[in-house]
Amino acid sequence: MTGAMAKANLPPRPFGAVEIAGMHPRPLAARLRPFACRSWGLARVVAITALFLPGCGGDPLADATRPPASPTPPRQAALARPVPTATRPPPTPTPSRADIEADYPPPGTGALLAPRKGGKGLGELTVSNGTASDAIVKLSRDGEATAVVFVHAADETTVKGIAPGTYDIQFSLGIGYNPGTRRFVRNDGFQEFDEPTTYAEVRDARGTSYSVLRVTLNPVVGGNARTEAIAEDAFAAGW
């Protein structure tokens, strides 16, 4: 044989067989069958594993037939319980002026509420009450009340016969004069003029000159007298 390998005359081989030196030939179908079984077994294991994985060890049929869980309702915020409040009695209505004066009728303007003291003179004092309340006006000298008069609201009166001397003028405003207490049922306080008032009498050939004064209990434009609050005891002293 030159330049090529001579082919030996070999007997015919069955189709699908592989011949390896030193080994007996094995049909291809025989070799593939176990492989096919192993492949199916692997697929079955994988399929079963995939079937059991979602249940994590539970029963897949029981999980499939179990009804879905009811949703948990949202929790409602607890309502604040109202705090009980103390029951207060209704306010007492304020009596009207007519109601008060029906029980305590006021005296007339200019009425003397106490006897006159301190002698007689020629001096005069006009009191103008421009407030909405009645007034008790007291003229006193050396701590003694010489004249105490009543003046209605929006009215005026004149006290005559005042003897010479230095006087303090005090007054109280209110509604419903009570003669038993010498006070108003509804009292608006007690006031006194800051500066004392001096009364004088001068006689000459032409006659006698005397003091005539006028005071207002309400503020007025151009007024030159001031008042200050005083205690009830100070107003009650001397009468």
PDB file of C-alpha atoms in Angstrom:
ATOM      1  CA  MET A   1       0.000   0.000   0.000  1.00  0.00           C
ATOM      2  CA  THR A   2       1.500   3.269  -1.123  1.00  0.00           C
ATOM      3  CA  GLY A   3       0.364   6.796  -0.020  1.00  0.00           C
ATOM      4  CA  ALA A   4      -2.976   5.569   1.277  1.00  0.00           C
ATOM      5  CA  MET A   5      -4.358   3.252   3.837  1.00  0.00           C
ATOM      6  CA  ALA A   6      -5.919   0.206   2.339  1.00  0.00           C
ATOM      7  CA  LYS A   7      -9.401  -0.458   3.489  1.00  0.00           C
ATOM      8  CA  ALA A   8      -9.812  -3.897   4.955  1.00  0.00           C
ATOM      9  CA  ASN A   9     -12.758  -5.897   4.041  1.00  0.00           C
ATOM     10  CA  LEU A  10     -14.750  -5.848   7.325  1.00  0.00           C
ATOM     11  CA  PRO A  11     -18.062  -7.475   8.001  1.00  0.00           C
ATOM     12  CA  PRO A  12     -21.127  -5.128   8.000  1.00  0.00           C
ATOM     13  CA  ARG A  13     -22.091  -3.386  11.364  1.00  0.00           C
ATOM     14  CA  PRO A  14     -25.579  -2.923  12.583  1.00  0.00           C
ATOM     15  CA  PHE A  15     -26.989   0.679  12.272  1.00  0.00           C
ATOM     16  CA  GLY A  16     -26.775   2.801  15.357  1.00  0.00           C
ATOM     17  CA  ALA A  17     -23.996   0.753  16.971  1.00  0.00           C
ATOM     18  CA  VAL A  18     -20.654   2.214  17.983  1.00  0.00           C
ATOM     19  CA  GLU A  19     -17.660  -0.002  18.132  1.00  0.00           C
ATOM     20  CA  ILE A  20     -14.819   0.908  20.424  1.00  0.00           C
ATOM     21  CA  ALA A  21     -11.683  -1.170  20.628  1.00  0.00           C
ATOM     22  CA  GLY A  22     -11.662  -3.403  23.678  1.00  0.00           C
ATOM     23  CA  MET A  23     -15.434  -2.889  24.370  1.00  0.00           C
ATOM     24  CA  HIS A  24     -18.511  -4.631  23.173  1.00  0.00           C
ATOM     25  CA  PRO A  25     -20.752  -2.563  20.987  1.00  0.00           C
ATOM     26  CA  ARG A  26     -24.013  -1.360  22.712  1.00  0.00           C
ATOM     27  CA  PRO A  27     -27.069  -0.367  20.784  1.00  0.00           C
ATOM     28  CA  LEU A  28     -27.769   3.421  20.841  1.00  0.00           C
ATOM     29  CA  ALA A  29     -31.337   2.904  21.994  1.00  0.00           C
ATOM     30  CA  ALA A  30     -30.136   0.934  25.013  1.00  0.00           C
ATOM     31  CA  ARG A  31     -27.873   3.786  26.013  1.00  0.00           C
ATOM     32  CA  LEU A  32     -30.495   6.456  25.561  1.00  0.00           C
ATOM     33  CA  ARG A  33     -33.270   4.755  27.581  1.00  0.00           C
ATOM     34  CA  PRO A  34     -31.692   5.174  30.978  1.00  0.00           C
ATOM     35  CA  PHE A  35     -30.889   8.765  30.115  1.00  0.00           C
ATOM     36  CA  ALA A  36     -34.509   9.386  29.184  1.00  0.00           C
ATOM     37  CA  CYS A  37     -35.650   7.867  32.487  1.00  0.00           C
ATOM     38  CA  ARG A  38     -33.209   9.980  34.395  1.00  0.00           C
ATOM     39  CA  SER A  39     -34.361  13.040  32.537  1.00  0.00           C
ATOM     40  CA  TRP A  40     -38.012  12.363  33.398  1.00  0.00           C
ATOM     41  CA  GLY A  41     -37.113  11.682  36.983  1.00  0.00           C
ATOM     42  CA  LEU A  42     -35.320  15.016  37.146  1.00  0.00           C
ATOM     43  CA  ALA A  43     -38.240  16.798  35.556  1.00  0.00           C
ATOM     44  CA  ARG A  44     -40.625  15.133  37.986  1.00  0.00           C
ATOM     45  CA  VAL A  45     -38.531  16.136  40.964  1.00  0.00           C
ATOM     46  CA  VAL A  46     -38.322  19.694  39.715  1.00  0.00           C
ATOM     47  CA  ALA A  47     -42.067  19.819  39.071  1.00  0.00           C
ATOM     48  CA  ILE A  48     -42.902  18.418  42.511  1.00  0.00           C
ATOM     49  CA  THR A  49     -40.471  20.790  44.153  1.00  0.00           C
ATOM     50  CA  ALA A  50     -42.026  23.687  42.317  1.00  0.00           C
ATOM     51  CA  LEU A  51     -45.473  22.481  43.378  1.00  0.00           C
ATOM     52  CA  PHE A  52     -44.571  22.286  47.073  1.00  0.00           C
ATOM     53  CA  LEU A  53     -42.470  25.439  47.298  1.00  0.00           C
ATOM     54  CA  PRO A  54     -45.340  27.970  47.364  1.00  0.00           C
ATOM     55  CA  GLY A  55     -46.920  26.305  50.374  1.00  0.00           C
ATOM     56  CA  CYS A  56     -43.653  26.131  52.329  1.00  0.00           C
ATOM     57  CA  GLY A  57     -44.462  22.648  53.575  1.00  0.00           C
ATOM     58  CA  GLY A  58     -48.278  23.094  53.720  1.00  0.00           C
ATOM     59  CA  ASP A  59     -50.934  21.193  51.904  1.00  0.00           C
ATOM     60  CA  PRO A  60     -51.398  22.767  48.464  1.00  0.00           C
ATOM     61  CA  LEU A  61     -54.919  21.418  48.083  1.00  0.00           C
ATOM     62  CA  ALA A  62     -55.964  22.737  51.494  1.00  0.00           C
ATOM     63  CA  ASP A  63     -54.466  26.126  50.695  1.00  0.00           C
ATOM     64  CA  ALA A  64     -56.334  26.243  47.412  1.00  0.00           C
ATOM     65  CA  THR A  65     -59.722  25.487  49.018  1.00  0.00           C
ATOM     66  CA  ARG A  66     -59.250  27.707  52.098  1.00  0.00           C
ATOM     67  CA  PRO A  67     -61.456  30.875  51.942  1.00  0.00           C
ATOM     68  CA  PRO A  68     -59.592  34.187  51.864  1.00  0.00           C
ATOM     69  CA  ALA A  69     -59.079  35.888  55.192  1.00  0.00           C
ATOM     70  CA  SER A  70     -61.447  38.738  55.996  1.00  0.00           C
ATOM     71  CA  PRO A  71     -59.763  42.135  55.843  1.00  0.00           C
ATOM     72  CA  THR A  72     -59.074  43.702  59.228  1.00  0.00           C
ATOM     73  CA  PRO A  73     -61.271  46.783  59.643  1.00  0.00           C
ATOM     74  CA  PRO A  74     -59.361  49.997  60.351  1.00  0.00           C
ATOM     75  CA  ARG A  75     -59.251  51.044  63.971  1.00  0.00           C
ATOM     76  CA  GLN A  76     -61.288  54.074  64.767  1.00  0.00           C
ATOM     77  CA  ALA A  77     -59.840  56.801  66.889  1.00  0.00           C
ATOM     78  CA  ALA A  78     -61.272  56.825  70.381  1.00  0.00           C
ATOM     79  CA  LEU A  79     -63.738  59.633  70.790  1.00  0.00           C
ATOM     80  CA  ALA A  80     -62.868  62.117  73.504  1.00  0.00           C
ATOM     81  CA  ARG A  81     -65.263  61.797  76.379  1.00  0.00           C
ATOM     82  CA  PRO A  82     -66.793  65.180  77.203  1.00  0.00           C
ATOM     83  CA  VAL A  83     -65.635  66.625  80.490  1.00  0.00           C
ATOM     84  CA  PRO A  84     -68.591  67.428  82.716  1.00  0.00           C
ATOM     85  CA  THR A  85     -68.813  71.072  83.638  1.00  0.00           C
ATOM     86  CA  ALA A  86     -70.146  72.433  86.856  1.00  0.00           C
ATOM     87  CA  THR A  87     -73.695  73.622  86.569  1.00  0.00           C
ATOM     88  CA  ARG A  88     -73.854  77.311  87.268  1.00  0.00           C
ATOM     89  CA  PRO A  89     -77.049  78.988  88.357  1.00  0.00           C
ATOM     90  CA  PRO A  90     -78.373  81.575  85.918  1.00  0.00           C
ATOM     91  CA  PRO A  91     -77.295  85.125  86.717  1.00  0.00           C
ATOM     92  CA  THR A  92     -79.670  87.136  88.826  1.00  0.00           C
ATOM     93  CA  PRO A  93     -81.292  89.815  86.676  1.00  0.00           C
ATOM     94  CA  THR A  94     -80.447  93.365  87.674  1.00  0.00           C
ATOM     95  CA  PRO A  95     -83.546  95.144  88.955  1.00  0.00           C
ATOM     96  CA  SER A  96     -84.608  98.183  87.003  1.00  0.00           C
ATOM     97  CA  ARG A  97     -84.783 101.683  88.385  1.00  0.00           C
ATOM     98  CA  ALA A  98     -88.556 101.489  88.487  1.00  0.00           C
ATOM     99  CA  ASP A  99     -88.406  98.272  90.497  1.00  0.00           C
ATOM    100  CA  ILE A 100     -85.983  99.788  93.010  1.00  0.00           C
ATOM    101  CA  GLU A 101     -87.891 103.041  93.372  1.00  0.00           C
ATOM    102  CA  ALA A 102     -91.122 101.112  93.818  1.00  0.00           C
ATOM    103  CA  ASP A 103     -89.678  99.767  97.069  1.00  0.00           C
ATOM    104  CA  TYR A 104     -87.638 102.874  97.911  1.00  0.00           C
ATOM    105  CA  PRO A 105     -89.373 105.969  96.555  1.00  0.00           C
ATOM    106  CA  PRO A 106     -86.934 108.889  96.396  1.00  0.00           C
ATOM    107  CA  PRO A 107     -87.544 112.151  98.240  1.00  0.00           C
ATOM    108  CA  GLY A 108     -87.998 115.358  96.265  1.00  0.00           C
ATOM    109  CA  THR A 109     -85.144 117.513  95.038  1.00  0.00           C
ATOM    110  CA  GLY A 110     -84.012 119.905  97.792  1.00  0.00           C
ATOM    111  CA  ALA A 111     -85.349 117.716 100.591  1.00  0.00           C
ATOM    112  CA  LEU A 112     -83.254 117.875 103.756  1.00  0.00           C
ATOM    113  CA  LEU A 113     -82.072 114.412 104.828  1.00  0.00           C
ATOM    114  CA  ALA A 114     -80.723 115.607 108.197  1.00  0.00           C
ATOM    115  CA  PRO A 115     -81.396 118.595 110.467  1.00  0.00           C
ATOM    116  CA  ARG A 116     -79.516 121.771 109.632  1.00  0.00           C
ATOM    117  CA  LYS A 117     -76.616 122.665 111.910  1.00  0.00           C
ATOM    118  CA  GLY A 118     -73.882 125.289 112.134  1.00  0.00           C
ATOM    119  CA  GLY A 119     -75.896 128.446 112.468  1.00  0.00           C
ATOM    120  CA  LYS A 120     -77.446 130.719 109.884  1.00  0.00           C
ATOM    121  CA  GLY A 121     -75.958 133.048 107.348  1.00  0.00           C
ATOM    122  CA  LEU A 122     -76.490 134.546 103.931  1.00  0.00           C
ATOM    123  CA  GLY A 123     -74.376 132.188 101.871  1.00  0.00           C
ATOM    124  CA  GLU A 124     -75.883 130.113  99.049  1.00  0.00           C
ATOM    125  CA  LEU A 125     -74.842 126.883  97.335  1.00  0.00           C
ATOM    126  CA  THR A 126     -76.451 125.761  94.081  1.00  0.00           C
ATOM    127  CA  VAL A 127     -75.933 122.087  93.234  1.00  0.00           C
ATOM    128  CA  SER A 128     -76.483 120.922  89.655  1.00  0.00           C
ATOM    129  CA  ASN A 129     -76.778 117.181  89.120  1.00  0.00           C
ATOM    130  CA  GLY A 130     -76.232 116.421  85.444  1.00  0.00           C
ATOM    131  CA  THR A 131     -75.784 112.682  85.973  1.00  0.00           C
ATOM    132  CA  ALA A 132     -78.269 109.853  85.381  1.00  0.00           C
ATOM    133  CA  SER A 133     -78.309 109.003  89.108  1.00  0.00           C
ATOM    134  CA  ASP A 134     -79.820 110.720  92.106  1.00  0.00           C
ATOM    135  CA  ALA A 135     -77.471 112.463  94.525  1.00  0.00           C
ATOM    136  CA  ILE A 136     -77.028 113.006  98.246  1.00  0.00           C
ATOM    137  CA  VAL A 137     -75.009 116.173  98.859  1.00  0.00           C
ATOM    138  CA  LYS A 138     -73.436 116.889 102.225  1.00  0.00           C
ATOM    139  CA  LEU A 139     -71.995 120.235 103.289  1.00  0.00           C
ATOM    140  CA  SER A 140     -69.852 119.924 106.421  1.00  0.00           C
ATOM    141  CA  ARG A 141     -67.685 122.196 108.568  1.00  0.00           C
ATOM    142  CA  ASP A 142     -65.127 120.996 111.096  1.00  0.00           C
ATOM    143  CA  GLY A 143     -66.316 117.413 110.612  1.00  0.00           C
ATOM    144  CA  GLU A 144     -69.981 118.202 111.289  1.00  0.00           C
ATOM    145  CA  ALA A 145     -72.671 118.056 108.603  1.00  0.00           C
ATOM    146  CA  THR A 146     -74.420 121.424 108.372  1.00  0.00           C
ATOM    147  CA  ALA A 147     -76.715 120.535 105.460  1.00  0.00           C
ATOM    148  CA  VAL A 148     -77.570 117.263 103.667  1.00  0.00           C
ATOM    149  CA  VAL A 149     -79.883 117.563 100.661  1.00  0.00           C
ATOM    150  CA  PHE A 150     -81.309 115.294  97.979  1.00  0.00           C
ATOM    151  CA  VAL A 151     -81.016 116.143  94.272  1.00  0.00           C
ATOM    152  CA  HIS A 152     -82.738 114.149  91.551  1.00  0.00           C
ATOM    153  CA  ALA A 153     -80.937 113.157  88.368  1.00  0.00           C
ATOM    154  CA  ALA A 154     -80.847 115.962  85.781  1.00  0.00           C
ATOM    155  CA  ASP A 155     -82.023 118.474  88.371  1.00  0.00           C
ATOM    156  CA  GLU A 156     -80.605 121.142  90.673  1.00  0.00           C
ATOM    157  CA  THR A 157     -81.307 122.803  93.986  1.00  0.00           C
ATOM    158  CA  THR A 158     -80.027 125.737  96.035  1.00  0.00           C
ATOM    159  CA  VAL A 159     -79.097 125.554  99.704  1.00  0.00           C
ATOM    160  CA  LYS A 160     -79.495 128.944 101.409  1.00  0.00           C
ATOM    161  CA  GLY A 161     -78.635 130.371 104.837  1.00  0.00           C
ATOM    162  CA  ILE A 162     -75.065 129.085 104.964  1.00  0.00           C
ATOM    163  CA  ALA A 163     -73.020 130.743 107.730  1.00  0.00           C
ATOM    164  CA  PRO A 164     -69.508 132.045 107.082  1.00  0.00           C
ATOM    165  CA  GLY A 165     -66.798 129.432 107.296  1.00  0.00           C
ATOM    166  CA  THR A 166     -64.817 126.826 105.360  1.00  0.00           C
ATOM    167  CA  TYR A 167     -66.759 123.786 104.178  1.00  0.00           C
ATOM    168  CA  ASP A 168     -66.163 120.431 102.585  1.00  0.00           C
ATOM    169  CA  ILE A 169     -68.599 119.255  99.925  1.00  0.00           C
ATOM    170  CA  GLN A 170     -69.171 115.525  99.583  1.00  0.00           C
ATOM    171  CA  PHE A 171     -71.744 113.611  97.548  1.00  0.00           C
ATOM    172  CA  SER A 172     -72.966 110.134  96.737  1.00  0.00           C
ATOM    173  CA  LEU A 173     -74.675 108.979  93.521  1.00  0.00           C
ATOM    174  CA  GLY A 174     -77.121 106.108  93.215  1.00  0.00           C
ATOM    175  CA  ILE A 175     -80.704 104.890  92.900  1.00  0.00           C
ATOM    176  CA  GLY A 176     -83.286 104.087  95.561  1.00  0.00           C
ATOM    177  CA  TYR A 177     -82.649 106.078  98.725  1.00  0.00           C
ATOM    178  CA  ASN A 178     -83.056 104.007 101.896  1.00  0.00           C
ATOM    179  CA  PRO A 179     -83.824 106.334 104.839  1.00  0.00           C
ATOM    180  CA  GLY A 180     -83.002 103.577 107.312  1.00  0.00           C
ATOM    181  CA  THR A 181     -79.372 103.366 106.187  1.00  0.00           C
ATOM    182  CA  ARG A 182     -79.143 106.852 104.639  1.00  0.00           C
ATOM    183  CA  ARG A 183     -77.633 105.184 101.589  1.00  0.00           C
ATOM    184  CA  PHE A 184     -78.684 104.302  98.087  1.00  0.00           C
ATOM    185  CA  VAL A 185     -79.813 100.750  97.421  1.00  0.00           C
ATOM    186  CA  ARG A 186     -77.738 100.837  94.256  1.00  0.00           C
ATOM    187  CA  ASN A 187     -74.752 102.958  95.146  1.00  0.00           C
ATOM    188  CA  ASP A 188     -72.337 104.395  92.598  1.00  0.00           C
ATOM    189  CA  GLY A 189     -69.702 105.466  95.135  1.00  0.00           C
ATOM    190  CA  PHE A 190     -68.714 108.460  97.243  1.00  0.00           C
ATOM    191  CA  GLN A 191     -66.868 111.597  96.112  1.00  0.00           C
ATOM    192  CA  GLU A 192     -65.436 114.746  97.638  1.00  0.00           C
ATOM    193  CA  PHE A 193     -64.310 118.009  96.049  1.00  0.00           C
ATOM    194  CA  ASP A 194     -60.579 118.457  96.452  1.00  0.00           C
ATOM    195  CA  GLU A 195     -60.652 122.106  97.491  1.00  0.00           C
ATOM    196  CA  PRO A 196     -62.698 123.297 100.474  1.00  0.00           C
ATOM    197  CA  THR A 197     -65.212 126.089  99.873  1.00  0.00           C
ATOM    198  CA  THR A 198     -65.055 129.330 101.857  1.00  0.00           C
ATOM    199  CA  TYR A 199     -68.096 131.423 102.648  1.00  0.00           C
ATOM    200  CA  ALA A 200     -67.701 134.986 103.791  1.00  0.00           C
ATOM    201  CA  GLU A 201     -69.912 137.962 104.638  1.00  0.00           C
ATOM    202  CA  VAL A 202     -68.696 141.566 104.359  1.00  0.00           C
ATOM    203  CA  ARG A 203     -70.689 144.538 105.630  1.00  0.00           C
ATOM    204  CA  ASP A 204     -70.157 148.086 104.388  1.00  0.00           C
ATOM    205  CA  ALA A 205     -72.113 151.276 103.916  1.00  0.00           C
ATOM    206  CA  ARG A 206     -73.915 149.858 100.913  1.00  0.00           C
ATOM    207  CA  GLY A 207     -74.987 146.704 102.696  1.00  0.00           C
ATOM    208  CA  THR A 208     -73.687 143.150 103.181  1.00  0.00           C
ATOM    209  CA  SER A 209     -71.853 141.107 100.582  1.00  0.00           C
ATOM    210  CA  TYR A 210     -71.972 137.307 100.870  1.00  0.00           C
ATOM    211  CA  SER A 211     -70.786 134.250  98.953  1.00  0.00           C
ATOM    212  CA  VAL A 212     -72.896 132.535  96.290  1.00  0.00           C
ATOM    213  CA  LEU A 213     -71.348 129.381  94.867  1.00  0.00           C
ATOM    214  CA  ARG A 214     -72.371 126.810  92.286  1.00  0.00           C
ATOM    215  CA  VAL A 215     -71.074 123.250  91.831  1.00  0.00           C
ATOM    216  CA  THR A 216     -71.853 120.573  89.277  1.00  0.00           C
ATOM    217  CA  LEU A 217     -71.662 116.884  90.059  1.00  0.00           C
ATOM    218  CA  ASN A 218     -70.898 115.934  86.457  1.00  0.00           C
ATOM    219  CA  PRO A 219     -67.831 116.906  84.407  1.00  0.00           C
ATOM    220  CA  VAL A 220     -68.268 120.141  82.433  1.00  0.00           C
ATOM    221  CA  VAL A 221     -66.160 121.957  79.871  1.00  0.00           C
ATOM    222  CA  GLY A 222     -64.088 124.657  81.560  1.00  0.00           C
ATOM    223  CA  GLY A 223     -64.740 123.333  85.061  1.00  0.00           C
ATOM    224  CA  ASN A 224     -62.096 124.160  87.678  1.00  0.00           C
ATOM    225  CA  ALA A 225     -63.068 121.758  90.476  1.00  0.00           C
ATOM    226  CA  ARG A 226     -61.780 118.227  90.916  1.00  0.00           C
ATOM    227  CA  THR A 227     -63.170 115.358  92.944  1.00  0.00           C
ATOM    228  CA  GLU A 228     -61.689 112.238  94.493  1.00  0.00           C
ATOM    229  CA  ALA A 229     -63.183 109.002  95.782  1.00  0.00           C
ATOM    230  CA  ILE A 230     -63.602 108.663  99.538  1.00  0.00           C
ATOM    231  CA  ALA A 231     -64.587 105.831 101.860  1.00  0.00           C
ATOM    232  CA  GLU A 232     -68.162 105.286 102.957  1.00  0.00           C
ATOM    233  CA  ASP A 233     -67.186 105.963 106.571  1.00  0.00           C
ATOM    234  CA  ALA A 234     -65.878 109.393 105.631  1.00  0.00           C
ATOM    235  CA  PHE A 235     -69.152 110.224 103.917  1.00  0.00           C
ATOM    236  CA  ALA A 236     -71.195 108.951 106.863  1.00  0.00           C
ATOM    237  CA  ALA A 237     -69.279 110.938 109.469  1.00  0.00           C
ATOM    238  CA  GLY A 238     -71.014 113.912 111.111  1.00  0.00           C
ATOM    239  CA  TRP A 239     -74.675 113.118 110.410  1.00  0.00           C
TER     240      TRP A 239
END
